mmCIF file of C-alpha atoms in Angstrom:
data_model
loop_
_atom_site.group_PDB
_atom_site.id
_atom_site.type_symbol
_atom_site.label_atom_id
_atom_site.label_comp_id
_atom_site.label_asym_id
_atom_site.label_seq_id
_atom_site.Cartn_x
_atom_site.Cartn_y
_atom_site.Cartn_z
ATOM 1 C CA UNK A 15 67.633 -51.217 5.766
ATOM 2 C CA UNK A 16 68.989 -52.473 2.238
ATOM 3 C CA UNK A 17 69.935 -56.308 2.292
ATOM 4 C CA UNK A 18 72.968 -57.164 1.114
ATOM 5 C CA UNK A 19 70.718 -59.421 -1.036
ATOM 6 C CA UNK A 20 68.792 -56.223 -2.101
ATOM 7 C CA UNK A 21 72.098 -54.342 -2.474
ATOM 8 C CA UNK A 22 73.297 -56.805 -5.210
ATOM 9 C CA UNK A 23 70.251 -56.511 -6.628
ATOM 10 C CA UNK A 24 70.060 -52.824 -7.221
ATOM 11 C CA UNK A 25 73.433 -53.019 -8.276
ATOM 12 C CA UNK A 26 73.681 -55.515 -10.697
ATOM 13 C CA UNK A 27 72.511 -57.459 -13.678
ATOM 14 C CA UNK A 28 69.455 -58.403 -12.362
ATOM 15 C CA UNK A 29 67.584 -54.977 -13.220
ATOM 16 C CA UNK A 30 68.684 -55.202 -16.566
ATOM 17 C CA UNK A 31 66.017 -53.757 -18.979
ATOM 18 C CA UNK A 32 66.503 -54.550 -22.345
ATOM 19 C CA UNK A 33 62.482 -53.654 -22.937
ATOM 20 C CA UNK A 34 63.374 -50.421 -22.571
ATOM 21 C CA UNK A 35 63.051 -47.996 -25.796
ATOM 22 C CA UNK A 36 65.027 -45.471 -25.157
ATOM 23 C CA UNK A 37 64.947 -41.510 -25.885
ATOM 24 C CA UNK A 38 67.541 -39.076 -27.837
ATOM 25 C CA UNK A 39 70.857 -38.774 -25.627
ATOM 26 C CA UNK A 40 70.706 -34.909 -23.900
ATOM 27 C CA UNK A 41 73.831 -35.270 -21.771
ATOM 28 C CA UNK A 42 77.333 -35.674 -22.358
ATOM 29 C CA UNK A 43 79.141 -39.097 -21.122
ATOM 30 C CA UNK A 44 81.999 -37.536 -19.817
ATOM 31 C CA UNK A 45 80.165 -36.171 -16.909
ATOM 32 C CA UNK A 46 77.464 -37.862 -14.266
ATOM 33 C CA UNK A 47 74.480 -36.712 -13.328
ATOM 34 C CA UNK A 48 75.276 -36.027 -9.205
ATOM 35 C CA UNK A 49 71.921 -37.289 -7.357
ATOM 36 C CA UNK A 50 71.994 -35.745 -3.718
ATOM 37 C CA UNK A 51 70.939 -38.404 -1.054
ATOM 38 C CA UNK A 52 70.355 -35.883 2.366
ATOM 39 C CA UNK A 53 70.536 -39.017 4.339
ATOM 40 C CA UNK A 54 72.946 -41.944 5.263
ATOM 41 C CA UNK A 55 72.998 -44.951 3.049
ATOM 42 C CA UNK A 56 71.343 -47.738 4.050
ATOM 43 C CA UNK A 57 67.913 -45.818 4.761
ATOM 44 C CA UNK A 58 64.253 -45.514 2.479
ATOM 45 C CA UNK A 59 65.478 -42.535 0.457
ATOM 46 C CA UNK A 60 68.671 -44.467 -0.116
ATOM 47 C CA UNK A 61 67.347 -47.187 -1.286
ATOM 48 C CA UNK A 62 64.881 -45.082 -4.150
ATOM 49 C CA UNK A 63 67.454 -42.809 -4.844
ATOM 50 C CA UNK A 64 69.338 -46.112 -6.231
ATOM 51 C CA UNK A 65 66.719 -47.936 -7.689
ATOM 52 C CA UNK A 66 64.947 -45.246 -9.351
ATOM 53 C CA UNK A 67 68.118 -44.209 -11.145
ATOM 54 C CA UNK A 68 68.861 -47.526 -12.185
ATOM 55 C CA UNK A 69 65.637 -47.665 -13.873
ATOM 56 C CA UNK A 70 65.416 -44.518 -15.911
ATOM 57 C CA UNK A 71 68.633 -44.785 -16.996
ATOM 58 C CA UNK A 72 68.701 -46.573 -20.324
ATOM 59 C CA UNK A 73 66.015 -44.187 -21.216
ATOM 60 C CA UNK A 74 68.323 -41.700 -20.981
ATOM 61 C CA UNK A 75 71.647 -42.549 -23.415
ATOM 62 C CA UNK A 76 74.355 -40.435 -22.154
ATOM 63 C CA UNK A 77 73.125 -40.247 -18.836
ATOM 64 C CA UNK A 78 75.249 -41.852 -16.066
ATOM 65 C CA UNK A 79 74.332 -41.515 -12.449
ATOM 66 C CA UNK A 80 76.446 -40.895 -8.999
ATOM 67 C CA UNK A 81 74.626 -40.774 -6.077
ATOM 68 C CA UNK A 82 76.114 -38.382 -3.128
ATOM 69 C CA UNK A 83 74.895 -39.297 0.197
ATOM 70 C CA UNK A 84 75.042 -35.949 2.549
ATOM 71 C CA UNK A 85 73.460 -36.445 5.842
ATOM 72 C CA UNK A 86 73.061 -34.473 8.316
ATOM 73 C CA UNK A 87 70.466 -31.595 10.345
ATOM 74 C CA UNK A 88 67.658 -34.344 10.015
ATOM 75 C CA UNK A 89 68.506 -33.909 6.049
ATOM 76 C CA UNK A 90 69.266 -29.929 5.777
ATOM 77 C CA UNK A 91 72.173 -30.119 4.730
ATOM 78 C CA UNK A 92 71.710 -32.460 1.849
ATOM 79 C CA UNK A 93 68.503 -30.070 1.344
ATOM 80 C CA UNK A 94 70.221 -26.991 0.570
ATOM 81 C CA UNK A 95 72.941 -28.605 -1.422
ATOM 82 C CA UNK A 96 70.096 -29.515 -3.813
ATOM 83 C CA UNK A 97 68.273 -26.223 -4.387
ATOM 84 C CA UNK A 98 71.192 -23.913 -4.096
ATOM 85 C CA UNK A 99 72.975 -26.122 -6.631
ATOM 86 C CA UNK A 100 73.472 -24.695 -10.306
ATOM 87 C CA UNK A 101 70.962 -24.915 -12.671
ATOM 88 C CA UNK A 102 72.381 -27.234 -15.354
ATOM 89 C CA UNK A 103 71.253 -30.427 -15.148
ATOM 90 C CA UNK A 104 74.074 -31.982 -13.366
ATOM 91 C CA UNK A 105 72.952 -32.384 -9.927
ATOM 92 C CA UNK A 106 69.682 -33.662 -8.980
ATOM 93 C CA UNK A 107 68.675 -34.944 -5.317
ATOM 94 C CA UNK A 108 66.069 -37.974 -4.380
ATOM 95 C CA UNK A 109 64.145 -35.952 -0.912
ATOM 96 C CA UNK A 110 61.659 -37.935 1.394
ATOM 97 C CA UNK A 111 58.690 -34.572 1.128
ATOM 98 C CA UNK A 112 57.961 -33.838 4.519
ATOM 99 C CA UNK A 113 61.426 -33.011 5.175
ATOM 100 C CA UNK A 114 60.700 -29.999 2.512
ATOM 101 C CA UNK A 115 57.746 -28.546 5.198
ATOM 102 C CA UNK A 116 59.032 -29.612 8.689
ATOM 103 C CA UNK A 117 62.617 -28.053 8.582
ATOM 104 C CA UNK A 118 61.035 -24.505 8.102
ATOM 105 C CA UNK A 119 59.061 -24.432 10.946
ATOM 106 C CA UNK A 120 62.091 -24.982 13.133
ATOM 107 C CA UNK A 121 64.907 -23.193 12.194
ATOM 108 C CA UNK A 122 66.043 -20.626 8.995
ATOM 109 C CA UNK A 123 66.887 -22.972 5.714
ATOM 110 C CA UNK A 124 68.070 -22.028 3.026
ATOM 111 C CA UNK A 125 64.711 -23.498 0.333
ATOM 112 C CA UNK A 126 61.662 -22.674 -0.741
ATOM 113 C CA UNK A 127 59.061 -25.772 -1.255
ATOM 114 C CA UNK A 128 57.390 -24.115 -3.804
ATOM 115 C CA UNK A 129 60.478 -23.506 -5.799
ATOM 116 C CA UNK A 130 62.029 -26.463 -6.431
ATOM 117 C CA UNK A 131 62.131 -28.271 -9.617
ATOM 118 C CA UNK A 132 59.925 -31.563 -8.875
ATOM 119 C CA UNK A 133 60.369 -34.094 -11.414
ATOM 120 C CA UNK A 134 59.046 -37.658 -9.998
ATOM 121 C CA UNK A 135 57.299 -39.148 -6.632
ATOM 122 C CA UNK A 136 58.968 -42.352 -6.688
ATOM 123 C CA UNK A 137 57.342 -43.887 -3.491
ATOM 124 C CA UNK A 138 55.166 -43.368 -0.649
ATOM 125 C CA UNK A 139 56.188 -45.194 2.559
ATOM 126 C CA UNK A 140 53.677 -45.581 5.654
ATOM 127 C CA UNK A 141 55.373 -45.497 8.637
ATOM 128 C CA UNK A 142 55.058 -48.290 11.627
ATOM 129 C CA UNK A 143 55.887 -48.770 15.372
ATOM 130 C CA UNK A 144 58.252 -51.197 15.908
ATOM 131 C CA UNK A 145 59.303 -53.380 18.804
ATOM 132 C CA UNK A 146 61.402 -56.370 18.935
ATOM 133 C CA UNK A 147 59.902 -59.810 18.343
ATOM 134 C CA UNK A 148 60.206 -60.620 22.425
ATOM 135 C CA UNK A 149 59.024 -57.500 23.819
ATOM 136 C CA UNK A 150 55.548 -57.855 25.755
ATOM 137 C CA UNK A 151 54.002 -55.111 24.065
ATOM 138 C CA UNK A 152 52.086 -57.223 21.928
ATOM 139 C CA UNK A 153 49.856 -54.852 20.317
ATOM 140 C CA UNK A 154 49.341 -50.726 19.703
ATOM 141 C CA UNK A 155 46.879 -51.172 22.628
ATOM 142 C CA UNK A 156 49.647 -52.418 25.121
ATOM 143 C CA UNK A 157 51.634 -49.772 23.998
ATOM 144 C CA UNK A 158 48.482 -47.310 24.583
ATOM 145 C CA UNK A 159 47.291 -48.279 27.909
ATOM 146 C CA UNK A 160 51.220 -48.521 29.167
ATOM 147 C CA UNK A 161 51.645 -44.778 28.267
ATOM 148 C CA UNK A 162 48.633 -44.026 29.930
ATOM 149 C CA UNK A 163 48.889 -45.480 33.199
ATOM 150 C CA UNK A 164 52.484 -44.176 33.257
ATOM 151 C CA UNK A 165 53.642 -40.844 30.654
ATOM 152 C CA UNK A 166 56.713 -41.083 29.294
ATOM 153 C CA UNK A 167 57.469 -44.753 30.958
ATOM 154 C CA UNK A 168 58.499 -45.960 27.082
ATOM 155 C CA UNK A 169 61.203 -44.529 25.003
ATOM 156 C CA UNK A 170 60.325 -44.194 20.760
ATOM 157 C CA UNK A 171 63.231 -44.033 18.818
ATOM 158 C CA UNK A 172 62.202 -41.831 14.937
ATOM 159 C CA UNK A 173 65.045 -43.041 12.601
ATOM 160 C CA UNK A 174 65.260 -39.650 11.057
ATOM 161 C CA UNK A 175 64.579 -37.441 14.572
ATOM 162 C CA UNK A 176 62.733 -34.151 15.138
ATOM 163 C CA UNK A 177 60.117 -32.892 12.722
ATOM 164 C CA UNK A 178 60.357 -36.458 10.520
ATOM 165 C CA UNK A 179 57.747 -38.864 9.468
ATOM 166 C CA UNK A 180 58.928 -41.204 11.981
ATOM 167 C CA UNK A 181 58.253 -38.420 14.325
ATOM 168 C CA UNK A 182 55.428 -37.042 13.271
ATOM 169 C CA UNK A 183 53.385 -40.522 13.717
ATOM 170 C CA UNK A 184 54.168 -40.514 17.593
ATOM 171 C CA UNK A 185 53.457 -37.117 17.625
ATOM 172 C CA UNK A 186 49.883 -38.025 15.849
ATOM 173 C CA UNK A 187 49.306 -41.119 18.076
ATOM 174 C CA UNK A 188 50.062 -39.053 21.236
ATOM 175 C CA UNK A 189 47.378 -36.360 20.363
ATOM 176 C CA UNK A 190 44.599 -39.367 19.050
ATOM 177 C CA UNK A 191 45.067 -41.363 22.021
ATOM 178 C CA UNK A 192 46.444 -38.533 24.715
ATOM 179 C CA UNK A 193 49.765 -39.819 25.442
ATOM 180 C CA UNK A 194 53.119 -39.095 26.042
ATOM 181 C CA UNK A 195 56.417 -40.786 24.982
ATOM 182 C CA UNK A 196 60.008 -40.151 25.446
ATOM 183 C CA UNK A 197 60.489 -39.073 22.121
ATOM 184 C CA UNK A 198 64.342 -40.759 21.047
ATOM 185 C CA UNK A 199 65.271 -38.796 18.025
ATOM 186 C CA UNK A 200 67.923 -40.228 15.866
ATOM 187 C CA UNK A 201 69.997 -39.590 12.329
ATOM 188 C CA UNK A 202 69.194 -42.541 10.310
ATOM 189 C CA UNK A 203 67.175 -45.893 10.401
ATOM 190 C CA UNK A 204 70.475 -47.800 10.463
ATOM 191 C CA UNK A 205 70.975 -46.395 13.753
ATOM 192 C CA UNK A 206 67.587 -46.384 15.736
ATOM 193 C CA UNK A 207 67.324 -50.373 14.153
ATOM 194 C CA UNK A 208 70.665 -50.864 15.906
ATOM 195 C CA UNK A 209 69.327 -49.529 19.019
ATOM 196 C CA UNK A 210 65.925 -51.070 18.807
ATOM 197 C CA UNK A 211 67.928 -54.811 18.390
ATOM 198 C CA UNK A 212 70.033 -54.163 21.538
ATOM 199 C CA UNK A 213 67.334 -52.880 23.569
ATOM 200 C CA UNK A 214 68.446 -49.507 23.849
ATOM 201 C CA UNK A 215 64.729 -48.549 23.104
ATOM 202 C CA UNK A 216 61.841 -49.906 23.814
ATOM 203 C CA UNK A 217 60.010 -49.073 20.069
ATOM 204 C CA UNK A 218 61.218 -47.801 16.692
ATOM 205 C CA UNK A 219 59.502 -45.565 14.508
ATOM 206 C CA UNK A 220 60.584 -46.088 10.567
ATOM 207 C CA UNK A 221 58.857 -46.899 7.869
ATOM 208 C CA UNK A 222 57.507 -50.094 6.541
ATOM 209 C CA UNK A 223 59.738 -50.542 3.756
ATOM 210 C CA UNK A 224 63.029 -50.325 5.859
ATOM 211 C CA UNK A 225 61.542 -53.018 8.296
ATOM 212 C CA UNK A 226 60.214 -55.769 6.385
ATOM 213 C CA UNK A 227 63.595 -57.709 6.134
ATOM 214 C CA UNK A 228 64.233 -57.577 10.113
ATOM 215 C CA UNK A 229 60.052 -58.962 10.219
ATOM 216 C CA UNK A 230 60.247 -61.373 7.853
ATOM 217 C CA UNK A 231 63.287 -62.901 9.651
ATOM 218 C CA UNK A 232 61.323 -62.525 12.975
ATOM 219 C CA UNK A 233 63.517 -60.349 14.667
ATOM 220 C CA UNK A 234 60.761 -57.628 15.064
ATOM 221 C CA UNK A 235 57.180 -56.956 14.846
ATOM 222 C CA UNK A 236 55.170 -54.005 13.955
ATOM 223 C CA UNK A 237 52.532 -52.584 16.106
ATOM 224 C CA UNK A 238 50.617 -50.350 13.519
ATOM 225 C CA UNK A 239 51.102 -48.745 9.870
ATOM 226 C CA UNK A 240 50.329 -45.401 9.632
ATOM 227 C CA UNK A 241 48.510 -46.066 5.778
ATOM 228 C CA UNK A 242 45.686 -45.983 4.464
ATOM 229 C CA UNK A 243 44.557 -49.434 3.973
ATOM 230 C CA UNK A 244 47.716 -52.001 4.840
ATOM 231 C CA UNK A 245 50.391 -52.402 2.427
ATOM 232 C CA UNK A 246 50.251 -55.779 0.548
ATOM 233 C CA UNK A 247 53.576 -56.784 1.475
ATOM 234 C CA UNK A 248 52.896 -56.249 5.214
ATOM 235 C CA UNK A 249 49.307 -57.644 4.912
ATOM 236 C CA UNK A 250 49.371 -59.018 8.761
ATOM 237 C CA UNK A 251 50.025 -55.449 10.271
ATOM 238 C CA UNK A 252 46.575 -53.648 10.850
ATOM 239 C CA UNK A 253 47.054 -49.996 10.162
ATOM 240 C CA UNK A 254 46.101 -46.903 13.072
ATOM 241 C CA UNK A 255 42.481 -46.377 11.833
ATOM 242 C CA UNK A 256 41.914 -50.119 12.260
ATOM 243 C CA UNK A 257 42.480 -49.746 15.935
ATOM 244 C CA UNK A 258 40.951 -46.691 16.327
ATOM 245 C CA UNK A 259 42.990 -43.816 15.504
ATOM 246 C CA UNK A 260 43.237 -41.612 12.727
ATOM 247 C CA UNK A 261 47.237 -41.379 12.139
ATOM 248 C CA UNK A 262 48.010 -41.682 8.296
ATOM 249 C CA UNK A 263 51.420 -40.661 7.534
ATOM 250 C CA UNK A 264 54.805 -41.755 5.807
ATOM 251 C CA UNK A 265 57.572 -40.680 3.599
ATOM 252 C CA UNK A 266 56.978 -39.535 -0.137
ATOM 253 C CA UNK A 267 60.238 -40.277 -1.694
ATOM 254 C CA UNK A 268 60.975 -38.849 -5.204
ATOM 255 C CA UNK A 269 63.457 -36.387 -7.780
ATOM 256 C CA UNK A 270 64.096 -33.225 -7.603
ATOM 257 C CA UNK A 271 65.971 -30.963 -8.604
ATOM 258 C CA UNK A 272 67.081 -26.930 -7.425
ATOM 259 C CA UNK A 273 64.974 -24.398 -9.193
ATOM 260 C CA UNK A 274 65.396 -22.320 -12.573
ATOM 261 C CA UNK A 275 66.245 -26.012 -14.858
ATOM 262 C CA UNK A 276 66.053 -25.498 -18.216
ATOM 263 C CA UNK A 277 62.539 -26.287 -19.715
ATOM 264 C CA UNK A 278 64.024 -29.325 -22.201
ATOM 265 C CA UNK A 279 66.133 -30.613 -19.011
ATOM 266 C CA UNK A 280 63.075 -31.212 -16.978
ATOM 267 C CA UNK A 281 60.948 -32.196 -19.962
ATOM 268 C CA UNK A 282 63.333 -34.858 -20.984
ATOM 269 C CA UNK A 283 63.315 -36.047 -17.285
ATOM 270 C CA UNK A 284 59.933 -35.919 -16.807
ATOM 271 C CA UNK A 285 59.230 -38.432 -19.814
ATOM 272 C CA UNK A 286 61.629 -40.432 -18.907
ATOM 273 C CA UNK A 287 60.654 -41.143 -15.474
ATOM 274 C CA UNK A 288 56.852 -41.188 -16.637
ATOM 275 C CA UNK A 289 57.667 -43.757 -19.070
ATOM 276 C CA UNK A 290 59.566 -45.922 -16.449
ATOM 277 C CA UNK A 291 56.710 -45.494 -14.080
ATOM 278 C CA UNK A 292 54.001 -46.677 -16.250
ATOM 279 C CA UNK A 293 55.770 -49.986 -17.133
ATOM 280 C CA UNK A 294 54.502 -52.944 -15.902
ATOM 281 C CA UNK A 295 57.742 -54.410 -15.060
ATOM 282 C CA UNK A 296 58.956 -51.521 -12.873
ATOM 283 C CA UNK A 297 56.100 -51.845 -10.685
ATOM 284 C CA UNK A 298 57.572 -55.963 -10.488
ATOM 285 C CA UNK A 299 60.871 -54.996 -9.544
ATOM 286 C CA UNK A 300 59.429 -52.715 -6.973
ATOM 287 C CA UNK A 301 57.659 -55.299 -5.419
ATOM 288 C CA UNK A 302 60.546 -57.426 -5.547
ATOM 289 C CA UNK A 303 62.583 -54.914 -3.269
ATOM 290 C CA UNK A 304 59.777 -54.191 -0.940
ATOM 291 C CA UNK A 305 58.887 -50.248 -2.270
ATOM 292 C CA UNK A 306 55.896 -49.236 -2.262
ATOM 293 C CA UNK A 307 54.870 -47.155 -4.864
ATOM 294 C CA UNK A 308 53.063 -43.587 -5.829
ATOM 295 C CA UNK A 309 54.114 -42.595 -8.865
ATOM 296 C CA UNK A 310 53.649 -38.641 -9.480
ATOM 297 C CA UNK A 311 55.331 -36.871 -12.500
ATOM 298 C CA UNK A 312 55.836 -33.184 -12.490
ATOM 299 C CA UNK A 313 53.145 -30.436 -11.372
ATOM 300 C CA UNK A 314 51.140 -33.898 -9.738
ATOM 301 C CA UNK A 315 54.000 -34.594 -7.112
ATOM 302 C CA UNK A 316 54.605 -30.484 -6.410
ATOM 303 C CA UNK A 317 50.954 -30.561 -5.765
ATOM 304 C CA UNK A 318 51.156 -33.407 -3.342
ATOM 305 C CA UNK A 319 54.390 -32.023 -1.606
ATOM 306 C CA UNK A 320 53.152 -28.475 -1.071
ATOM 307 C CA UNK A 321 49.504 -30.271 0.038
ATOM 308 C CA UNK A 322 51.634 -32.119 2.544
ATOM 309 C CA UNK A 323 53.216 -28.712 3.592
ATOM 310 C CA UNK A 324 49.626 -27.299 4.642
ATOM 311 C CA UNK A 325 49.056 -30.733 6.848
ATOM 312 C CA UNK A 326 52.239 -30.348 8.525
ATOM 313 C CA UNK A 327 51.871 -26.537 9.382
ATOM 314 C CA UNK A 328 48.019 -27.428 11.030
ATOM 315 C CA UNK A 329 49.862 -30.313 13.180
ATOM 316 C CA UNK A 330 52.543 -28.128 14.186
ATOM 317 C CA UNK A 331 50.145 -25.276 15.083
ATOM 318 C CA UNK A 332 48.395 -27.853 17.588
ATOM 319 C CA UNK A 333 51.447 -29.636 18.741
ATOM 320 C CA UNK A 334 54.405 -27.478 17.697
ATOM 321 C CA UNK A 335 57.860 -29.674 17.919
ATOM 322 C CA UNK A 336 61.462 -28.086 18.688
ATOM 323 C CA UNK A 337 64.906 -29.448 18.558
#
């Protein structure tokens, strides 16, 4: 969830950049660049879909971005907007990855992963179990042994619902540990926050970025991060392989764009977003709004995404997932 401290902040004056040396305008300013947001504001993809474009923009003179949030289908239709839109440079989207694999496997969409035009990983976002700051599951292993003495006695809301990250990490914990939850699927981390704070369920699933505020003002804890190695920012929070299982997963956030741009298009945004990516002070202003980063440029993030795709498919094969 975006502060209204972070809000100002990825508004305003304070990302101005004038380090930046910029390239040769390629657009005309009479016309913005529409950036496709498949999910309601407030959220993780939000958020990079805002300050991603804020950055890259004064290396791109002429440029001038709008972002177009389009929820809804757990992100379909915001999905399809973005590949089946035309060619020309005009309308881009910023997609959390798994979103691209998932979807298939449930229901016809109207996409190929392998044929849209990927142009920049922005971040990659573990994601955590979350529980209010008073509840008496005090660890992953209360939550564990609860679920085992009694299936399905504890509801987990996902903030983006069936086939997400968020849902994929119960559905990953549930196989490690042989559980079951009432799954609570939801359309947005605004929403399952909401109904985490009142009680309405008993944990959240979301990612770590969109929780830190709400933890830092001790209003909730996390149980577990499904990372690697813990995120710097959430240092305290011991990740799933710590305790003993081996659930790594999150939300790859980045640009994209539908298939068939022209070559100079996707070169020119390419090198711009490389060039924003490699600067030092990027990676500060990142920090300073609580993204994590994993910066991927071009054929590196389609490799990732359609890597991702492969993972996904095995999961669903052992645990398939319908709405």
């Amino acid at each position: 969830m975006v502060t209204r401290r972070q809000a100002l902040f990825l508004a305003g004056g304070a990302l101005a950049t004038p380090w930046i040396r910029p390239a040769r305008a390629a657009w005309p300013q009479d016309r913005a660049i529409e950036v496709i947001v498949p999910f309601p504001p407030g959220g993780g993809v939000d958020a990079t879909a805002r300050f991603a474009t804020h950055q890259v923009t004064p290396r791109l003179p002429g440029v001038r971005f709008v972002i177009s949030n389009r929820p809804g289908a757990s992100g379909q239709l915001g999905m399809e907007a973005i590949f089946n839109a035309a060619p020309d440079g005009y309308t881009l989207g910023t997609i959390g990855s798994l979103n691209v694999s998932t979807l298939p496997l449930e229901r016809p969409v109207r996409w190929k992963a392998e044929e849209f035009t990927y142009i920049a990983n922005i971040v990659d976002d573990a994601c955590g179990l979350w529980v209010l700051a008073n509840s008496p599951l005090r660890s992953l292993g209360d939550l564990v042994a609860r679920l085992r003495e009694k299936p399905e006695a504890l509801s987990v809301g996902s903030a983006a619902g069936v086939g997400s990250d968020d849902h994929l990490v119960l559905l990953g914990l549930e196989e490690a540990a042989d559980i079951r939850a009432l799954h609570a699927p939801f359309n947005g981390t605004a929403q399952v926050q909401r109904d985490l704070l009142s009680g309405a369920v008993d944990v959240a699933s979301f990612n770590m970025s969109e929780g830190i505020v709400l933890m830092r003002e001790g209003r909730i804890r996390c149980l577990a991060q499904a990372s690697p190695e813990r995120w710097s920012a959430a240092a305290q929070v011991p990740t799933f392989r710590e305790l003993g299982f081996d659930v790594v997963i999150g939300s790859a956030r980045g640009v994209v764009g539908p298939p068939g741009l022209p070559a100079e298009t996707v070169r020119m945004l390419e090198a711009a977003f490389r060039e924003t990516l490699a600067d030092p002070r990027f990676a500060q202003e990142a920090e300073k709004v609580s993204l994590p980063l994993r910066p991927l440029v071009g054929a590196e993030y389609r490799a990732m995404v359609l890597a991702e795709g492969e993972a996904v498919r095995a999961l669903f094969a052992r645990r398939p997932w319908r709405r």
